[in-house]
Coordinates of C-alpha atoms and ligand atoms in Angstrom, one line a residue:
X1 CA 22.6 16.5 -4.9
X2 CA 21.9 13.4 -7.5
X3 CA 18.6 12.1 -6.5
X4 CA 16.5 8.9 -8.3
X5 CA 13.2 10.4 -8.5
X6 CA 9.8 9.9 -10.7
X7 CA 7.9 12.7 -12.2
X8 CA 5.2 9.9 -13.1
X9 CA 3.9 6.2 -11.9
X10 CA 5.4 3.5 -13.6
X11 CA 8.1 0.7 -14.6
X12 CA 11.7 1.2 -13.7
X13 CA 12.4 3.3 -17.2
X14 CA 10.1 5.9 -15.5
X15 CA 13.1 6.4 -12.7
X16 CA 15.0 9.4 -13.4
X17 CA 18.5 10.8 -12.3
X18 CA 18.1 14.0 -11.7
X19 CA 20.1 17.3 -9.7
X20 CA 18.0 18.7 -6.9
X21 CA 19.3 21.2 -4.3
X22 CA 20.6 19.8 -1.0
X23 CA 18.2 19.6 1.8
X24 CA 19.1 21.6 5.2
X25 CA 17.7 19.7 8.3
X26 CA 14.8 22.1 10.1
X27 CA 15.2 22.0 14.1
X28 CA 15.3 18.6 15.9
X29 CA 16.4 16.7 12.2
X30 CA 19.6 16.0 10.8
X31 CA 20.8 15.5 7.3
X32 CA 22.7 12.3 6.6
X33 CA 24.9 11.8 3.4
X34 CA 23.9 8.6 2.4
X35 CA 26.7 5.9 1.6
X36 CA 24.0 3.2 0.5
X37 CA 20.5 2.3 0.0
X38 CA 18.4 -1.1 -0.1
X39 CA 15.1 -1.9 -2.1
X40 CA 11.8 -2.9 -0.9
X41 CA 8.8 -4.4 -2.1
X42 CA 7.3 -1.5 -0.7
X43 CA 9.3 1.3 -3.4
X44 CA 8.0 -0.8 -6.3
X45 CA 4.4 -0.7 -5.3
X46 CA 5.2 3.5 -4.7
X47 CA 6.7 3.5 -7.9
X48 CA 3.7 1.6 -10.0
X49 CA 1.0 3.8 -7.8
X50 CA -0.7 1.0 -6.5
X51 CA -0.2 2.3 -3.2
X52 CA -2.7 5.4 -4.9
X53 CA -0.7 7.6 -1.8
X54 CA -0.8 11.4 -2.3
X55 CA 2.4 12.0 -3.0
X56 CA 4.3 15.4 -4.7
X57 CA 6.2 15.0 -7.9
X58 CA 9.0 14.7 -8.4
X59 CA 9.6 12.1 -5.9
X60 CA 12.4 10.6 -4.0
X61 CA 12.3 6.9 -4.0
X62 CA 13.8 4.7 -1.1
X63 CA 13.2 3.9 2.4
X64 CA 16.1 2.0 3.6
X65 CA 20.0 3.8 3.9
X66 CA 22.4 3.9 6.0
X67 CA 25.2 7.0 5.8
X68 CA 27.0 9.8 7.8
X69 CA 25.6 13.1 9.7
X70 CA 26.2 15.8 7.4
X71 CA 24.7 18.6 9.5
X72 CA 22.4 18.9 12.3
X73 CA 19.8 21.3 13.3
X74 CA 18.6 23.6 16.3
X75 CA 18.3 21.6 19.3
X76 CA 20.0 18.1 18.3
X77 CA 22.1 16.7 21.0
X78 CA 24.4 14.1 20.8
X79 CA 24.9 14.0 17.4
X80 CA 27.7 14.9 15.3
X81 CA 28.8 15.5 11.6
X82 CA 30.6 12.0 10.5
X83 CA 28.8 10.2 13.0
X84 CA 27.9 6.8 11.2
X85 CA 24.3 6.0 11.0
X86 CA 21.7 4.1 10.0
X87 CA 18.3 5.7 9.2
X88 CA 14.7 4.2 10.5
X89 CA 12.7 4.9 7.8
X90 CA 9.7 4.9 9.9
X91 CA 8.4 8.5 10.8
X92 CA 6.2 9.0 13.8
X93 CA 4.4 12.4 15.4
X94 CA 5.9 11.2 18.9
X95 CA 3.1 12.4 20.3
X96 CA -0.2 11.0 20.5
X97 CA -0.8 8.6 23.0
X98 CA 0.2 5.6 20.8
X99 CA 4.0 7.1 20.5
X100 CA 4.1 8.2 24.1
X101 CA 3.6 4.7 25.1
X102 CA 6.6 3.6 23.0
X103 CA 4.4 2.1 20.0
X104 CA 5.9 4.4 17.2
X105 CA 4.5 2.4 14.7
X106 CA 1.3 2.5 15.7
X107 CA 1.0 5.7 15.2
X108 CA -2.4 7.2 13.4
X109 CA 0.2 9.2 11.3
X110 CA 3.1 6.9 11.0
X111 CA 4.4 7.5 7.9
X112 CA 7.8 5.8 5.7
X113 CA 10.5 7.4 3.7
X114 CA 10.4 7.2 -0.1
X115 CA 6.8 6.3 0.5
X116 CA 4.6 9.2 1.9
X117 CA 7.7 11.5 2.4
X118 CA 11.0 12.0 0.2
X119 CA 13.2 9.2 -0.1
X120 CA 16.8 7.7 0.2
X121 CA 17.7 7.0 -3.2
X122 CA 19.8 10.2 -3.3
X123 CA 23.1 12.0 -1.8
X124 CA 21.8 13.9 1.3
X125 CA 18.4 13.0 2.9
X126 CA 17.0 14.9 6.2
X127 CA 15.4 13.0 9.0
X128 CA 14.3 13.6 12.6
X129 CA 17.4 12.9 14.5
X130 CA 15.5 10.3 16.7
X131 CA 15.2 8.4 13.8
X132 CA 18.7 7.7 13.2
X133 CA 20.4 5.0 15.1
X134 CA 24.7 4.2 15.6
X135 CA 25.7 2.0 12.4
X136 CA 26.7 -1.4 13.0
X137 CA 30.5 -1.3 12.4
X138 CA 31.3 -4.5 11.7
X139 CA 28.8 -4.1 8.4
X140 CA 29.7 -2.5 5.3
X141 CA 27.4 -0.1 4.2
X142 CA 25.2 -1.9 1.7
X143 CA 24.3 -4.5 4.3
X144 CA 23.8 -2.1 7.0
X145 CA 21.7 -0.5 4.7
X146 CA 19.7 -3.6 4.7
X147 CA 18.9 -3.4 7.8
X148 CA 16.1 -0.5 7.4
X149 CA 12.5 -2.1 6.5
X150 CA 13.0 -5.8 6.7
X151 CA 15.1 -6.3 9.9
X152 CA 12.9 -3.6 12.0
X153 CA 10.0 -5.7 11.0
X154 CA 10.9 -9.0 11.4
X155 CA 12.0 -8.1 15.0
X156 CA 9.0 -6.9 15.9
X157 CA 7.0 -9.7 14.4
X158 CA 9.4 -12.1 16.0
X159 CA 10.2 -11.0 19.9
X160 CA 7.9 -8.1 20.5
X161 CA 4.3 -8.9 18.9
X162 CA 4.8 -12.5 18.5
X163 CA 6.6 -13.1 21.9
X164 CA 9.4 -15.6 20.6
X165 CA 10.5 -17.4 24.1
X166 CA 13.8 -19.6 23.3
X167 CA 14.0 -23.3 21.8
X168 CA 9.9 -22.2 20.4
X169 CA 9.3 -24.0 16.7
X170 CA 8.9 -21.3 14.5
X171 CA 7.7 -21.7 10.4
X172 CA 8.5 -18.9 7.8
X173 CA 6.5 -19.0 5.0
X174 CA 7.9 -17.8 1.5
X175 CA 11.5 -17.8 2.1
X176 CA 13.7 -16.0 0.1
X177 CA 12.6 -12.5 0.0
X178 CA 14.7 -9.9 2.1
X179 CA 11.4 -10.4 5.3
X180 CA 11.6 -13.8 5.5
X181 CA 15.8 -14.1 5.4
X182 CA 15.8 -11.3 8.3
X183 CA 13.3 -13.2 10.1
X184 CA 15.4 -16.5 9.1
X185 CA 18.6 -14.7 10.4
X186 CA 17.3 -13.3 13.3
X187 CA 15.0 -16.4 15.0
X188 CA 18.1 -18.8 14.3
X189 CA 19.8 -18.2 17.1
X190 CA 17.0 -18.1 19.4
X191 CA 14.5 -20.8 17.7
X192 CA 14.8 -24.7 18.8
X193 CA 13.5 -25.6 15.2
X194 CA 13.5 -23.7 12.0
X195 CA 10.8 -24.4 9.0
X196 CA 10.5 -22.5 5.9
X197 CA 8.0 -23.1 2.9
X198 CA 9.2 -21.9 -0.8
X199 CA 8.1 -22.7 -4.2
X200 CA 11.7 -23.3 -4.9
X201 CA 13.6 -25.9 -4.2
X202 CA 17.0 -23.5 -4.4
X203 CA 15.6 -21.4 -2.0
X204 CA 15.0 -23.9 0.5
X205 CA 18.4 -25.3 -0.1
X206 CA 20.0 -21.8 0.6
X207 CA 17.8 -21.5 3.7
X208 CA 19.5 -24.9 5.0
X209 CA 22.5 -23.2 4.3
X210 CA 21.5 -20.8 6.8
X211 CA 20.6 -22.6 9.6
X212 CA 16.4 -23.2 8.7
X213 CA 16.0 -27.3 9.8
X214 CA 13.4 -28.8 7.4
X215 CA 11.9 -26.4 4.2
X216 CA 8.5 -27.5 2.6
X217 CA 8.0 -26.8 -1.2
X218 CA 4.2 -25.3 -1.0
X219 CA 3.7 -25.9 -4.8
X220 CA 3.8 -29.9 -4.0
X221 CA 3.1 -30.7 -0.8
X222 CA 0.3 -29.2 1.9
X223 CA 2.1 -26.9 4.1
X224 CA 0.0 -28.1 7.5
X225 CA -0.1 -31.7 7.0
X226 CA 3.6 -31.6 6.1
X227 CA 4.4 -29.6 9.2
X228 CA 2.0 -31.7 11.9
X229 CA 4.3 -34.4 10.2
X230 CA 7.8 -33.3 10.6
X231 CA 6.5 -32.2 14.4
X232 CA 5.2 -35.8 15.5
X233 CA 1.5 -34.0 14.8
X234 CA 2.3 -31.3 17.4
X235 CA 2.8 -28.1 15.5
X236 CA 5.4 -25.1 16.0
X237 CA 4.7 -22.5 18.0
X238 CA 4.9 -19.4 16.2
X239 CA 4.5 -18.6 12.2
X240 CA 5.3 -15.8 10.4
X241 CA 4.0 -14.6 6.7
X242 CA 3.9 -11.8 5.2
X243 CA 1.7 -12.8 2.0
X244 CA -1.6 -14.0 3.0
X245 CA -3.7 -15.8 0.5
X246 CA -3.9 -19.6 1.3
X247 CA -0.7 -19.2 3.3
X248 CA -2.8 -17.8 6.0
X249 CA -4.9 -20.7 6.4
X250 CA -2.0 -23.2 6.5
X251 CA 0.2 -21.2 8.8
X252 CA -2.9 -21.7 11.4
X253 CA -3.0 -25.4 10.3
X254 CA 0.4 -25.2 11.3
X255 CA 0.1 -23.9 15.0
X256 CA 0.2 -26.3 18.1
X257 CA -2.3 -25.2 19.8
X258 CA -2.0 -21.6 21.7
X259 CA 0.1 -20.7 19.0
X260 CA 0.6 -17.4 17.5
X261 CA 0.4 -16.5 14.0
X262 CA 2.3 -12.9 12.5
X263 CA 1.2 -11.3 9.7
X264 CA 3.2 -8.1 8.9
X265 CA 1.8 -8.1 4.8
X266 CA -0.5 -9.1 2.3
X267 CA 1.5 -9.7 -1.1
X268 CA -1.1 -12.3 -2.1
X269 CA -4.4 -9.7 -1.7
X270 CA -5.8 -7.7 1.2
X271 CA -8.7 -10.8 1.5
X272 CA -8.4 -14.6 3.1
X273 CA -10.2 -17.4 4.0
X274 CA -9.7 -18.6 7.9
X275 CA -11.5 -21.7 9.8
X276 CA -12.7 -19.6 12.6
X277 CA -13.4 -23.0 14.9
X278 CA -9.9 -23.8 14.5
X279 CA -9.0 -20.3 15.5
X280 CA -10.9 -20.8 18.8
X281 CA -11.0 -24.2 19.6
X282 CA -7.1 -24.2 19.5
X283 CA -7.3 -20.8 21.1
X284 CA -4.9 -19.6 18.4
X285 CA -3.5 -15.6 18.3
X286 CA -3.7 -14.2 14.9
X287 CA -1.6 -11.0 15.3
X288 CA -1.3 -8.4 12.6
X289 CA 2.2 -6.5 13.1
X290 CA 3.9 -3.3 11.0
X291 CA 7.3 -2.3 10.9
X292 CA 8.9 -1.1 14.5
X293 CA 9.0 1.2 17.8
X294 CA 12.4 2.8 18.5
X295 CA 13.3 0.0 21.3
X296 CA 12.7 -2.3 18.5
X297 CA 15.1 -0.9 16.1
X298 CA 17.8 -0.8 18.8
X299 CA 17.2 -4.4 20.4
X300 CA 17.1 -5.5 16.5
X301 CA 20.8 -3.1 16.7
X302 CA 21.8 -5.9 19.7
X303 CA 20.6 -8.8 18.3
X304 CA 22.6 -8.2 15.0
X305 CA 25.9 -7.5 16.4
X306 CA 25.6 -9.9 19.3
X307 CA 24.7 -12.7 16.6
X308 CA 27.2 -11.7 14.3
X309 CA 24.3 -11.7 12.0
X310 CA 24.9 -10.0 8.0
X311 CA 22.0 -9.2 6.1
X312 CA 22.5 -11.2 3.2
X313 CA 22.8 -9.0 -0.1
X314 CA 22.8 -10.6 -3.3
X315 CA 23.0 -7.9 -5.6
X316 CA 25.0 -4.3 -5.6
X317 CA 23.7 -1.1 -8.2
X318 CA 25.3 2.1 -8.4
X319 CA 22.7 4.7 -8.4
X320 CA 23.1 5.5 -11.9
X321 CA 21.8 1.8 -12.9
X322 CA 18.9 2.4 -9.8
X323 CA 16.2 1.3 -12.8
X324 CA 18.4 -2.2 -13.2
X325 CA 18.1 -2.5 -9.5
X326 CA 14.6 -2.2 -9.1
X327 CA 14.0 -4.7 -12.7
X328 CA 16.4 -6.7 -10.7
X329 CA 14.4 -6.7 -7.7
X330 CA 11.2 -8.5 -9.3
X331 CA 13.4 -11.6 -11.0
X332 CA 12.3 -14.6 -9.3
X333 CA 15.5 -16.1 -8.8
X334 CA 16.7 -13.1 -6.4
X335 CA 18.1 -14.4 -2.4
X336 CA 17.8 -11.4 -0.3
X337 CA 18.0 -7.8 -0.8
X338 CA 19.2 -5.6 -4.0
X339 CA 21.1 -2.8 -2.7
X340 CA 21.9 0.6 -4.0
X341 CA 25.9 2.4 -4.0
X342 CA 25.0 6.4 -3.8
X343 CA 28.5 7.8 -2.4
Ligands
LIG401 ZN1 2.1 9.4 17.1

């Protein structure tokens, strides 16, 4: 099979595409021929080795795919070859007490594909069959494929860690990246209000577009004061980042109080600065939150198709222009996710 792997850390000219032989799924996995791919953050931080993960070269990039069952192994029921599916990418021992208890990703080994295992970027990838879920027909495969990392997340972070209760004032900050637009997507039809923050104004315009209500430009104006103003000095009730930084701060300026703050990510650093006497005097949650359990990948499954939701891709690569896609996912410009053609 054709498989986008590196033999080395580094830029995208360090991706290679190379022949490896196919993978046969072991007992209780199944091999999926994967139709397409999306990109992460999270594969451009594997490929630079910033991650420093102990991983064997050469390497199989990608977490996120969606495809059809090639071939199953011993003990797999209810699967079939052809069956459409789309793969969670997160991998979990299913049985320490965390997994027994439903919290796959909580798990003290949780591990993700392309990250600490081999990845998606390639023909034919093998999986435990519990991590493959029925494909969302009404999506073509590049945006069902977008559905892996970013969708799994933000439904966690929204309904099952942050406790989303309908008409509830939500704020995303940093809208624009694949996260925020599957958080955006998937709070709309639930949320009363809708805020975003964004350095760029073209972002916050496409958000509108969307369905976000109001969208604060962080570069100019202060992200708390602006929201306690568009609120009549209440606050929203729930905010979700992914970055950190100063945006931590402000997203608790943000909160009414007994609101709940998500963080599922730290782009800006692992370190920031909080008023702890805000935190308790408003009696604020500040909740950390990381990827999803298998209920939350099939109630994300629900949500979708009963919202009629798309993940919004804005660009398409063939596999054999994979190193494009990942230069591509880094321009500035970019609204929602880069997505990968493999068969
Ligand atoms: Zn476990």
């Amino acid at each position: 099979m054709k498989a986008a792997v590196i033999n080395d850390y580094g830029g995208p000219e360090a991706i290679e595409i190379v022949e490896l032989p196919d993978p046969r799924p072991g007992p209780g996995e199944v091999s999926v021929r994967v139709r397409a791919a999306a990109l992460n953050r999270l594969d451009v931080w594997t490929l630079s080795g910033s991650l420093k993960l102990p991983i064997e070269f050469p390497h199989i990039l990608g977490a996120d795919a969606a495809g059809e069952i090639e071939a199953v192994g011993e003990g797999v029921r209810g699967l079939k070859a052809g069956a459409r599916v789309l793969i969670n990418p997160g991998i979990s021992c299913r049985e320490c007490e965390r997994c027994r208890s439903g919290e796959h990703s909580e798990c003290p080994s949780f591990r993700i594909l392309g990250e600490h295992l081999p990845g998606t970027l390639c023909e034919l990838v093998v999986v435990p069959a519990l991590n493959v879920f029925p494909f969302p027909e009404e999506l073509s495969w590049t945006e069902g494929a977008a559905l892996g990392i970013t969708f799994i997340t933000a439904y966690r972070m929204l309904f099952n860690k942050g406790r989303m209760r309908p008409g509830e004032w939500v704020l995303i900050t940093g809208i624009g990246g694949g996260l925020a637009l599957s958080l955006l997507q998937l709070a709309r039809p639930v949320a009363g209000r809708v805020f975003v923050t964004s350095s760029s104004q073209a972002k916050i315009s496409k958000a509108k577009e969307l369905g976000a209500d109001e969208g604060i430009d962080y570069t100019s104006d202060d992200v708390g004061k602006t929201v306690r103003h568009m609120t009549g000095r209440r606050g929203v009730d729930l905010v979700l980042d992914s970055s950190g930084g100063e945006a931590l701060d402000s997203g608790l300026r943000s909160l009414v109080q007994g609101g709940r703050l998500v963080i599922a990510g730290a782009t800006a650093g692992p370190k920031s600065e909080i008023n702890l006497q805000r935190l308790f005097w408003n009696q604020l949650t500040l909740q950390g939150s990381t990827m999803g359990s298998d209920p939350d990948v099939a109630n994300m499954l629900r949500a979708v198709t009963g919202g009629g939701i798309r993940p919004i891709i804005d660009r398409s690569f063939p596999l054999a222009e994979v190193a494009d896609a990942f230069t591509y996912l880094e321009s500035p410009e970019r609204f929602g996710k880069v997505a990968v053609e493999i068969s």
